[in-house]
C-alpha cells in the first residue's frame, strides 16, 4: 500500500506514466485488506453448493482455494458421507464446512483467533448446520485442545496450519498420541512447499499428493 507522492508535479499535457508511477497508482486503487475486515469463501459442492459466507481477514488466515478444495474432495469422495471430521486449524472453516455440505455427520473446528471463531459459529448458524448434522467450534490453541479434548477418533482430519510456525510435526504427533485417528481414518495435510514433510508413523501412508510452487498437500491413510 504505497501512497502517491505528495510532491508529484502536474504536467500541461498527457505523458506516458513511468513504471513506478503505474505501480503507485495501482496500489492506491487496489482494495486494502485490513485485519478483521470481511472477505468471503464459497462452498463448492453438496447441499450448500454456491453459498458464499463472510470470513475475517485475521492474521495467518489462508483459506484453501476452490481449485485445491475440488481436488481434495474428489479424493475424499469415498470417505466423507457420514464421516466424523476434525478441522484442526479451522480459520474460515472452509474445509469442515465443505465436508458438512457433503453430508459428513459431524465436525469439530479448532481456531485460535477469537474473532474468526465467532464468525465461524455465526456461519454455522446461518447455514443451520446443526439441523442436518452437528458441529462444534473450540476457540483456543490447537495443540492444547487436541491434548485435552475428549472425543472418539475421527474419520477425517484436516491439518492446514499457518505457514512458518513449525506446527506440522507437533500436530501429527498429537493426533497419533491422543488417538484422534484410527485404522481407516484419513488425514489431509497441507504445508508450504519449502517444508519437508516430516516422517510419518509406520502405519500412516500417503495415498494422494500434489505440489505447487507455494504449497504441498496430500491425503494420508491410517492403516
Coordinates of C-alpha atoms in Angstrom, one line a residue:
X1 CA 0.0 0.0 0.0
X2 CA 2.2 2.8 -1.3
X3 CA 0.5 6.2 -1.4
X4 CA 1.1 8.6 -4.3
X5 CA 3.8 11.1 -3.6
X6 CA 2.6 14.5 -2.4
X7 CA 5.3 16.2 -4.4
X8 CA 4.4 14.7 -7.9
X9 CA 4.2 17.6 -10.4
X10 CA 1.4 18.3 -12.7
X11 CA 2.1 18.3 -16.4
X12 CA 0.5 20.5 -19.1
X13 CA -0.2 17.6 -21.5
X14 CA -0.5 13.8 -21.1
X15 CA 2.7 11.9 -21.0
X16 CA 3.4 8.2 -20.6
X17 CA 3.4 7.3 -16.9
X18 CA 6.6 5.8 -15.6
X19 CA 6.5 2.2 -14.5
X20 CA 7.0 3.3 -10.8
X21 CA 4.1 5.8 -11.1
X22 CA 1.9 3.0 -12.6
X23 CA 2.7 0.8 -9.7
X24 CA 1.9 3.6 -7.2
X25 CA -1.4 4.2 -8.9
X26 CA -2.4 0.5 -8.9
X27 CA -1.5 0.2 -5.3
X28 CA -3.5 3.2 -4.3
X29 CA -6.6 1.9 -6.1
X30 CA -6.2 -1.7 -5.0
X31 CA -8.6 -3.0 -2.4
X32 CA -6.9 -2.6 1.0
X33 CA -7.2 -5.7 3.3
X34 CA -7.1 -4.7 6.9
X35 CA -7.0 -7.2 9.8
X36 CA -10.6 -8.5 10.7
X37 CA -12.1 -6.9 7.5
X38 CA -14.6 -9.1 5.7
X39 CA -13.8 -11.5 2.9
X40 CA -15.8 -14.4 1.5
X41 CA -15.4 -18.1 1.0
X42 CA -17.6 -20.2 -1.3
X43 CA -18.9 -23.7 -0.7
X44 CA -18.3 -25.6 -4.0
X45 CA -20.3 -28.8 -3.5
X46 CA -23.1 -30.6 -1.7
X47 CA -26.3 -29.3 -0.1
X48 CA -24.9 -25.7 0.3
X49 CA -23.2 -25.5 -3.1
X50 CA -22.7 -22.0 -4.3
X51 CA -23.3 -20.4 -0.8
X52 CA -20.9 -17.5 -0.1
X53 CA -20.0 -16.9 3.5
X54 CA -18.3 -14.0 5.2
X55 CA -14.9 -14.6 6.8
X56 CA -12.5 -12.4 8.6
X57 CA -9.1 -11.4 7.3
X58 CA -7.4 -12.5 10.5
X59 CA -3.6 -12.8 10.8
X60 CA -2.4 -16.1 9.3
X61 CA -5.8 -17.0 7.9
X62 CA -5.2 -18.6 4.5
X63 CA -8.4 -20.2 3.1
X64 CA -7.8 -23.2 0.8
X65 CA -8.5 -22.2 -2.8
X66 CA -11.5 -23.5 -4.7
X67 CA -9.2 -25.5 -7.0
X68 CA -7.5 -27.2 -4.1
X69 CA -10.8 -27.9 -2.4
X70 CA -12.1 -29.5 -5.6
X71 CA -9.1 -31.8 -5.7
X72 CA -9.3 -32.6 -2.1
X73 CA -13.0 -33.5 -2.1
X74 CA -12.6 -35.6 -5.2
X75 CA -10.0 -37.5 -3.1
X76 CA -12.4 -37.7 -0.1
X77 CA -15.5 -38.8 -2.1
X78 CA -15.4 -42.4 -0.7
X79 CA -14.9 -41.2 2.8
X80 CA -17.0 -38.1 3.5
X81 CA -20.6 -39.2 3.7
X82 CA -21.5 -39.8 7.3
X83 CA -17.9 -39.1 8.5
X84 CA -16.9 -37.5 11.8
X85 CA -14.4 -34.7 11.0
X86 CA -11.9 -32.5 12.8
X87 CA -10.7 -29.2 11.3
X88 CA -7.6 -28.5 13.4
X89 CA -6.6 -25.0 12.2
X90 CA -10.0 -24.1 11.0
X91 CA -9.6 -20.4 10.1
X92 CA -12.5 -19.7 7.9
X93 CA -13.8 -23.2 8.4
X94 CA -13.8 -23.8 4.7
X95 CA -12.7 -27.4 4.8
X96 CA -15.0 -28.5 7.6
X97 CA -18.0 -26.6 6.2
X98 CA -17.4 -28.3 2.8
X99 CA -17.4 -31.7 4.5
X100 CA -20.7 -30.9 6.3
X101 CA -22.2 -29.7 3.0
X102 CA -21.3 -33.1 1.5
X103 CA -23.1 -34.9 4.4
X104 CA -20.5 -35.5 6.9
X105 CA -22.3 -36.3 10.2
X106 CA -20.2 -34.1 12.5
X107 CA -17.3 -31.6 12.5
X108 CA -15.2 -30.2 15.4
X109 CA -13.5 -26.9 14.4
X110 CA -10.4 -25.6 16.3
X111 CA -9.5 -21.9 15.8
X112 CA -7.1 -19.7 17.8
X113 CA -8.4 -16.3 16.7
X114 CA -11.5 -15.4 18.8
X115 CA -13.0 -13.2 16.1
X116 CA -12.5 -15.9 13.4
X117 CA -14.0 -18.5 15.7
X118 CA -17.0 -16.2 16.4
X119 CA -17.5 -15.7 12.6
X120 CA -17.4 -19.5 12.1
X121 CA -20.1 -20.0 14.7
X122 CA -22.2 -17.3 13.0
X123 CA -21.8 -19.1 9.6
X124 CA -22.8 -22.4 11.1
X125 CA -25.9 -20.8 12.5
X126 CA -26.6 -19.1 9.1
X127 CA -26.4 -22.5 7.4
X128 CA -28.5 -24.1 10.1
X129 CA -25.8 -26.7 10.1
X130 CA -26.9 -28.5 13.3
X131 CA -30.2 -29.3 11.8
X132 CA -28.6 -31.7 9.3
X133 CA -25.5 -32.7 11.3
X134 CA -23.6 -31.5 14.3
X135 CA -20.8 -29.1 14.7
X136 CA -18.8 -27.5 17.5
X137 CA -16.3 -24.6 17.5
X138 CA -13.4 -24.8 20.0
X139 CA -11.6 -21.5 20.4
X140 CA -8.0 -21.7 21.6
X141 CA -4.6 -23.2 20.9
X142 CA -4.9 -26.2 18.6
X143 CA -2.3 -28.3 20.3
X144 CA -3.6 -27.7 23.8
X145 CA -7.2 -28.5 22.7
X146 CA -6.0 -31.7 20.9
X147 CA -4.3 -32.8 24.1
X148 CA -7.3 -32.1 26.3
X149 CA -10.5 -32.7 24.3
X150 CA -12.4 -36.0 24.9
X151 CA -13.7 -37.4 21.7
X152 CA -13.8 -40.6 19.8
X153 CA -11.3 -41.0 16.9
X154 CA -12.2 -39.1 13.7
X155 CA -12.8 -40.4 10.2
X156 CA -11.3 -37.3 8.5
X157 CA -8.9 -34.8 10.0
X158 CA -7.9 -31.6 8.2
X159 CA -4.4 -30.3 9.2
X160 CA -3.7 -27.0 7.4
X161 CA -1.6 -24.9 9.9
X162 CA -0.3 -21.4 9.4
X163 CA 2.9 -21.3 7.4
X164 CA 6.3 -20.9 9.1
X165 CA 5.0 -21.8 12.6
X166 CA 6.6 -25.2 13.0
X167 CA 3.2 -26.8 13.7
X168 CA 3.1 -29.7 11.2
X169 CA 5.0 -32.3 13.2
X170 CA 3.5 -31.4 16.6
X171 CA 0.0 -31.6 15.1
X172 CA 0.6 -35.0 13.5
X173 CA 2.3 -36.3 16.7
X174 CA -0.7 -35.1 18.8
X175 CA -3.2 -36.8 16.5
X176 CA -1.4 -40.1 17.0
X177 CA -0.5 -39.7 20.6
X178 CA -4.1 -38.8 21.7
X179 CA -5.8 -41.4 19.5
X180 CA -7.6 -38.8 17.4
X181 CA -7.4 -41.2 14.4
X182 CA -7.6 -45.0 14.0
X183 CA -7.3 -47.6 11.3
X184 CA -9.4 -46.4 8.3
X185 CA -9.1 -42.7 9.2
X186 CA -7.7 -40.2 6.6
X187 CA -5.7 -37.1 7.3
X188 CA -5.5 -34.2 4.9
X189 CA -2.2 -32.3 5.3
X190 CA -1.2 -29.0 3.7
X191 CA 2.0 -27.1 4.2
X192 CA 4.4 -24.8 2.4
X193 CA 6.3 -26.3 -0.5
X194 CA 9.6 -25.3 1.0
X195 CA 9.0 -27.6 4.0
X196 CA 9.9 -31.2 4.0
X197 CA 7.1 -33.4 5.2
X198 CA 8.1 -34.9 8.5
X199 CA 8.4 -38.7 8.8
X200 CA 5.0 -40.3 9.4
X201 CA 4.2 -43.1 11.7
X202 CA 4.7 -46.6 10.3
X203 CA 1.0 -47.2 9.8
X204 CA 0.4 -43.9 8.0
X205 CA 0.6 -44.0 4.3
X206 CA 0.4 -41.1 1.7
X207 CA -2.2 -42.2 -0.8
X208 CA -2.7 -38.9 -2.8
X209 CA -0.3 -36.0 -3.2
X210 CA 0.2 -32.8 -5.2
X211 CA 2.6 -29.8 -5.1
X212 CA 2.5 -26.3 -6.5
X213 CA 5.1 -23.6 -6.3
X214 CA 3.6 -22.4 -3.0
X215 CA 2.4 -25.5 -1.2
X216 CA 2.3 -29.2 -0.9
X217 CA -0.9 -31.1 0.0
X218 CA -1.6 -34.7 0.5
X219 CA -4.1 -37.3 1.8
X220 CA -2.7 -39.8 4.3
X221 CA -4.5 -43.0 5.3
X222 CA -4.1 -44.6 8.7
X223 CA -3.7 -48.4 8.2

